[in-house]
mmCIF file of C-alpha atoms in Angstrom:
data_model
loop_
_atom_site.group_PDB
_atom_site.id
_atom_site.type_symbol
_atom_site.label_atom_id
_atom_site.label_comp_id
_atom_site.label_asym_id
_atom_site.label_seq_id
_atom_site.Cartn_x
_atom_site.Cartn_y
_atom_site.Cartn_z
ATOM 1 C CA GLU A 1 -4.960 7.551 3.416
ATOM 2 C CA HIS A 2 -3.152 5.807 7.047
ATOM 3 C CA GLY A 3 -4.292 2.879 8.693
ATOM 4 C CA ARG A 4 -5.491 -0.671 7.934
ATOM 5 C CA GLU A 5 -8.688 -2.192 6.506
ATOM 6 C CA ARG A 6 -9.229 -5.252 6.933
ATOM 7 C CA VAL A 7 -10.320 -7.144 3.993
ATOM 8 C CA ALA A 8 -11.511 -10.020 2.553
ATOM 9 C CA LYS A 9 -9.445 -11.549 0.103
ATOM 10 C CA SER A 10 -12.802 -12.493 -1.828
ATOM 11 C CA GLN A 11 -14.586 -8.941 -1.503
ATOM 12 C CA MET A 12 -11.219 -8.172 -3.718
ATOM 13 C CA ILE A 13 -9.835 -8.071 -7.881
ATOM 14 C CA LEU A 14 -6.492 -8.928 -8.095
ATOM 15 C CA LEU A 15 -5.137 -6.070 -10.399
ATOM 16 C CA ALA A 16 -1.857 -7.619 -11.609
ATOM 17 C CA THR A 17 2.111 -8.648 -9.545
ATOM 18 C CA THR A 18 3.939 -5.633 -9.213
ATOM 19 C CA LEU A 19 7.169 -4.386 -7.564
ATOM 20 C CA LEU A 20 5.690 -2.190 -5.283
ATOM 21 C CA GLY A 21 8.590 0.544 -4.258
ATOM 22 C CA GLU A 22 8.460 3.012 -1.247
ATOM 23 C CA GLN A 23 10.260 6.511 -1.016
ATOM 24 C CA VAL A 24 12.214 5.561 2.339
ATOM 25 C CA GLY A 25 14.420 3.109 0.196
ATOM 26 C CA ASP A 26 11.843 0.089 0.972
ATOM 27 C CA GLY A 27 9.586 -2.732 -1.631
ATOM 28 C CA ARG A 28 8.146 -5.070 -1.546
ATOM 29 C CA TYR A 29 6.837 -7.549 -4.940
ATOM 30 C CA THR A 30 3.237 -8.521 -4.044
ATOM 31 C CA ASP A 31 0.055 -8.857 -6.088
ATOM 32 C CA VAL A 32 -2.255 -5.866 -6.147
ATOM 33 C CA PHE A 33 -5.870 -5.681 -4.623
ATOM 34 C CA GLN A 34 -8.041 -2.967 -5.747
ATOM 35 C CA LYS A 35 -11.867 -2.616 -3.731
ATOM 36 C CA GLY A 36 -14.483 -0.247 -4.365
ATOM 37 C CA GLY A 37 -11.854 0.951 -6.234
ATOM 38 C CA LYS A 38 -9.364 1.985 -3.990
ATOM 39 C CA LEU A 39 -5.722 0.098 -3.631
ATOM 40 C CA LEU A 40 -5.331 -1.819 -0.239
ATOM 41 C CA MET A 41 -1.987 -0.457 1.813
ATOM 42 C CA THR A 42 -1.114 -0.202 4.971
ATOM 43 C CA LEU A 43 1.340 3.657 4.930
ATOM 44 C CA GLU A 44 2.668 5.634 8.546
ATOM 45 C CA GLU A 45 3.225 9.108 8.128
ATOM 46 C CA GLY A 46 4.801 10.865 5.835
ATOM 47 C CA GLU A 47 5.505 8.005 3.387
ATOM 48 C CA GLN A 48 4.393 7.723 -0.788
ATOM 49 C CA VAL A 49 4.519 5.108 -2.598
ATOM 50 C CA LEU A 50 6.296 4.822 -6.322
ATOM 51 C CA PRO A 51 3.979 4.228 -9.380
ATOM 52 C CA PRO A 52 3.882 0.401 -8.988
ATOM 53 C CA ALA A 53 6.783 -1.503 -11.306
ATOM 54 C CA ARG A 54 4.879 -4.445 -13.206
ATOM 55 C CA ILE A 55 6.135 -7.351 -13.405
ATOM 56 C CA GLN A 56 4.698 -9.882 -16.443
ATOM 57 C CA LYS A 57 5.394 -13.641 -15.832
ATOM 58 C CA GLY A 58 8.711 -14.550 -16.682
ATOM 59 C CA GLY A 59 11.965 -12.576 -18.486
ATOM 60 C CA GLN A 60 11.878 -10.030 -16.053
ATOM 61 C CA ARG A 61 15.424 -10.828 -14.337
ATOM 62 C CA TYR A 62 16.162 -7.917 -12.854
ATOM 63 C CA VAL A 63 15.244 -4.422 -10.625
ATOM 64 C CA ALA A 64 16.164 -0.428 -11.239
ATOM 65 C CA CYS A 65 16.173 2.159 -8.272
ATOM 66 C CA VAL A 66 17.627 5.969 -9.046
ATOM 67 C CA SER A 67 17.452 7.479 -6.167
ATOM 68 C CA THR A 68 16.853 11.184 -5.941
ATOM 69 C CA GLY A 69 20.746 11.343 -5.592
ATOM 70 C CA ASP A 70 20.429 10.056 -8.610
ATOM 71 C CA LYS A 71 22.334 7.244 -8.435
ATOM 72 C CA LEU A 72 22.211 3.771 -10.508
ATOM 73 C CA LEU A 73 21.395 0.342 -8.017
ATOM 74 C CA VAL A 74 19.788 -2.422 -10.527
ATOM 75 C CA PHE A 75 20.218 -6.329 -8.981
ATOM 76 C CA PRO A 76 18.002 -9.891 -9.801
ATOM 77 C CA LEU A 77 14.562 -9.465 -9.148
ATOM 78 C CA GLY A 78 15.275 -13.456 -7.307
ATOM 79 C CA GLU A 79 17.062 -11.770 -4.225
ATOM 80 C CA VAL A 80 12.992 -9.687 -4.146
ATOM 81 C CA LYS A 81 10.669 -12.026 -2.379
ATOM 82 C CA GLN A 82 7.187 -11.913 -2.994
ATOM 83 C CA MET A 83 5.721 -10.609 0.424
ATOM 84 C CA PRO A 84 1.267 -10.207 0.819
ATOM 85 C CA LYS A 85 2.245 -8.647 3.154
ATOM 86 C CA GLY A 86 4.539 -6.326 5.835
ATOM 87 C CA ARG A 87 6.947 -3.455 4.913
ATOM 88 C CA GLY A 88 9.515 -5.510 2.357
ATOM 89 C CA VAL A 89 13.161 -5.933 2.435
ATOM 90 C CA ILE A 90 15.109 -2.948 1.245
ATOM 91 C CA LEU A 91 15.814 -2.127 -2.808
ATOM 92 C CA MET A 92 18.699 0.166 -1.833
ATOM 93 C CA GLY A 93 21.079 1.272 0.370
ATOM 94 C CA LEU A 94 19.761 5.157 0.965
ATOM 95 C CA GLU A 95 22.330 8.787 1.981
ATOM 96 C CA LYS A 96 21.174 11.099 4.549
ATOM 97 C CA GLY A 97 18.127 13.092 3.071
ATOM 98 C CA GLU A 98 17.546 10.900 0.078
ATOM 99 C CA SER A 99 15.476 9.382 -1.260
ATOM 100 C CA LEU A 100 14.248 6.597 -3.634
ATOM 101 C CA LYS A 101 12.963 8.537 -6.852
ATOM 102 C CA LEU A 102 12.112 5.399 -9.030
ATOM 103 C CA VAL A 103 12.084 1.623 -9.157
ATOM 104 C CA GLY A 104 11.583 -0.548 -12.979
ATOM 105 C CA VAL A 105 10.931 -4.136 -13.834
ATOM 106 C CA PHE A 106 13.768 -5.250 -16.821
ATOM 107 C CA GLU A 107 14.951 -8.423 -18.545
ATOM 108 C CA ASP A 108 16.401 -6.515 -21.569
ATOM 109 C CA THR A 109 17.284 -2.650 -22.308
ATOM 110 C CA LEU A 110 17.062 -0.292 -19.338
ATOM 111 C CA THR A 111 17.434 3.176 -20.457
ATOM 112 C CA LEU A 112 16.884 6.231 -18.566
ATOM 113 C CA LYS A 113 15.068 9.562 -19.518
ATOM 114 C CA GLY A 114 16.630 12.509 -18.134
ATOM 115 C CA VAL A 115 18.977 16.083 -18.346
ATOM 116 C CA ARG A 116 21.930 16.389 -18.743
ATOM 117 C CA ARG A 117 23.932 20.160 -19.828
ATOM 118 C CA GLY A 118 20.483 21.593 -19.843
ATOM 119 C CA ARG A 119 19.992 19.149 -22.575
ATOM 120 C CA THR A 120 17.179 16.046 -22.832
ATOM 121 C CA ILE A 121 19.015 12.707 -23.240
ATOM 122 C CA GLU A 122 18.386 8.938 -23.454
ATOM 123 C CA GLU A 123 20.512 6.234 -23.017
ATOM 124 C CA ALA A 124 21.024 2.848 -22.313
ATOM 125 C CA PRO A 125 23.169 3.696 -18.522
ATOM 126 C CA GLN A 126 26.866 0.403 -18.003
ATOM 127 C CA PHE A 127 26.073 -0.286 -14.674
ATOM 128 C CA GLU A 128 26.987 -3.850 -12.540
ATOM 129 C CA VAL A 129 24.421 -5.843 -10.944
ATOM 130 C CA ALA A 130 24.608 -5.591 -7.878
ATOM 131 C CA LYS A 131 23.273 -6.867 -4.413
ATOM 132 C CA ARG A 132 20.317 -5.514 -3.118
ATOM 133 C CA ALA A 133 20.258 -3.682 -0.504
ATOM 134 C CA ARG A 134 23.064 -1.055 -1.729
ATOM 135 C CA LYS A 135 24.127 2.565 -2.714
ATOM 136 C CA GLY A 136 24.026 2.327 -6.326
ATOM 137 C CA LYS A 137 26.755 4.226 -8.602
ATOM 138 C CA PRO A 138 26.440 7.535 -9.202
ATOM 139 C CA ILE A 139 25.351 8.428 -13.335
ATOM 140 C CA ASN A 140 25.873 12.202 -14.993
ATOM 141 C CA LEU A 141 22.842 12.582 -15.590
ATOM 142 C CA LYS A 142 19.791 14.060 -14.197
ATOM 143 C CA VAL A 143 16.933 10.997 -13.758
ATOM 144 C CA GLU A 144 13.748 11.903 -14.649
ATOM 145 C CA GLY A 145 11.918 7.668 -16.131
ATOM 146 C CA LEU A 146 13.227 5.160 -16.507
ATOM 147 C CA GLN A 147 12.364 3.025 -19.562
ATOM 148 C CA THR A 148 12.419 -1.196 -19.908
ATOM 149 C CA VAL A 149 13.031 -2.801 -22.373
ATOM 150 C CA ASN A 150 12.260 -7.233 -21.651
ATOM 151 C CA ALA A 151 12.632 -9.176 -24.851
ATOM 152 C CA LYS A 152 9.736 -10.787 -26.980
ATOM 153 C CA SER A 153 7.543 -14.182 -26.684
#
């Protein structure tokens, strides 16, 4: 829903601390609140929110972003400041016509799920840790999902 609803925090329930990504490549690390079963967030016309990436206390160190052009960008979670509101920061630079498709937060292992030459594949891609807001590197996979694995405490 477009627009903004002002509500006192005492009327809301904290759901989780998450990384919220938008298809335009922006994102923010924030607490997600709920009031009356609805999430509260402001969107501009035509924008869509990606599924949130839950951030657990301690451990998770990296953010993985995948664009609709099947480019992968991995950068340290510390580059995304915790922001209670606002547009956030650019997570991934995008080419014209591209949008952000997937966002995940992980510590140890990143697995991409997708299709290559008509076969469904799961693979742990080779990647370099870069800076946020970069365009990412092309991967030889039509990515449909990502799975993050974190160390057991």
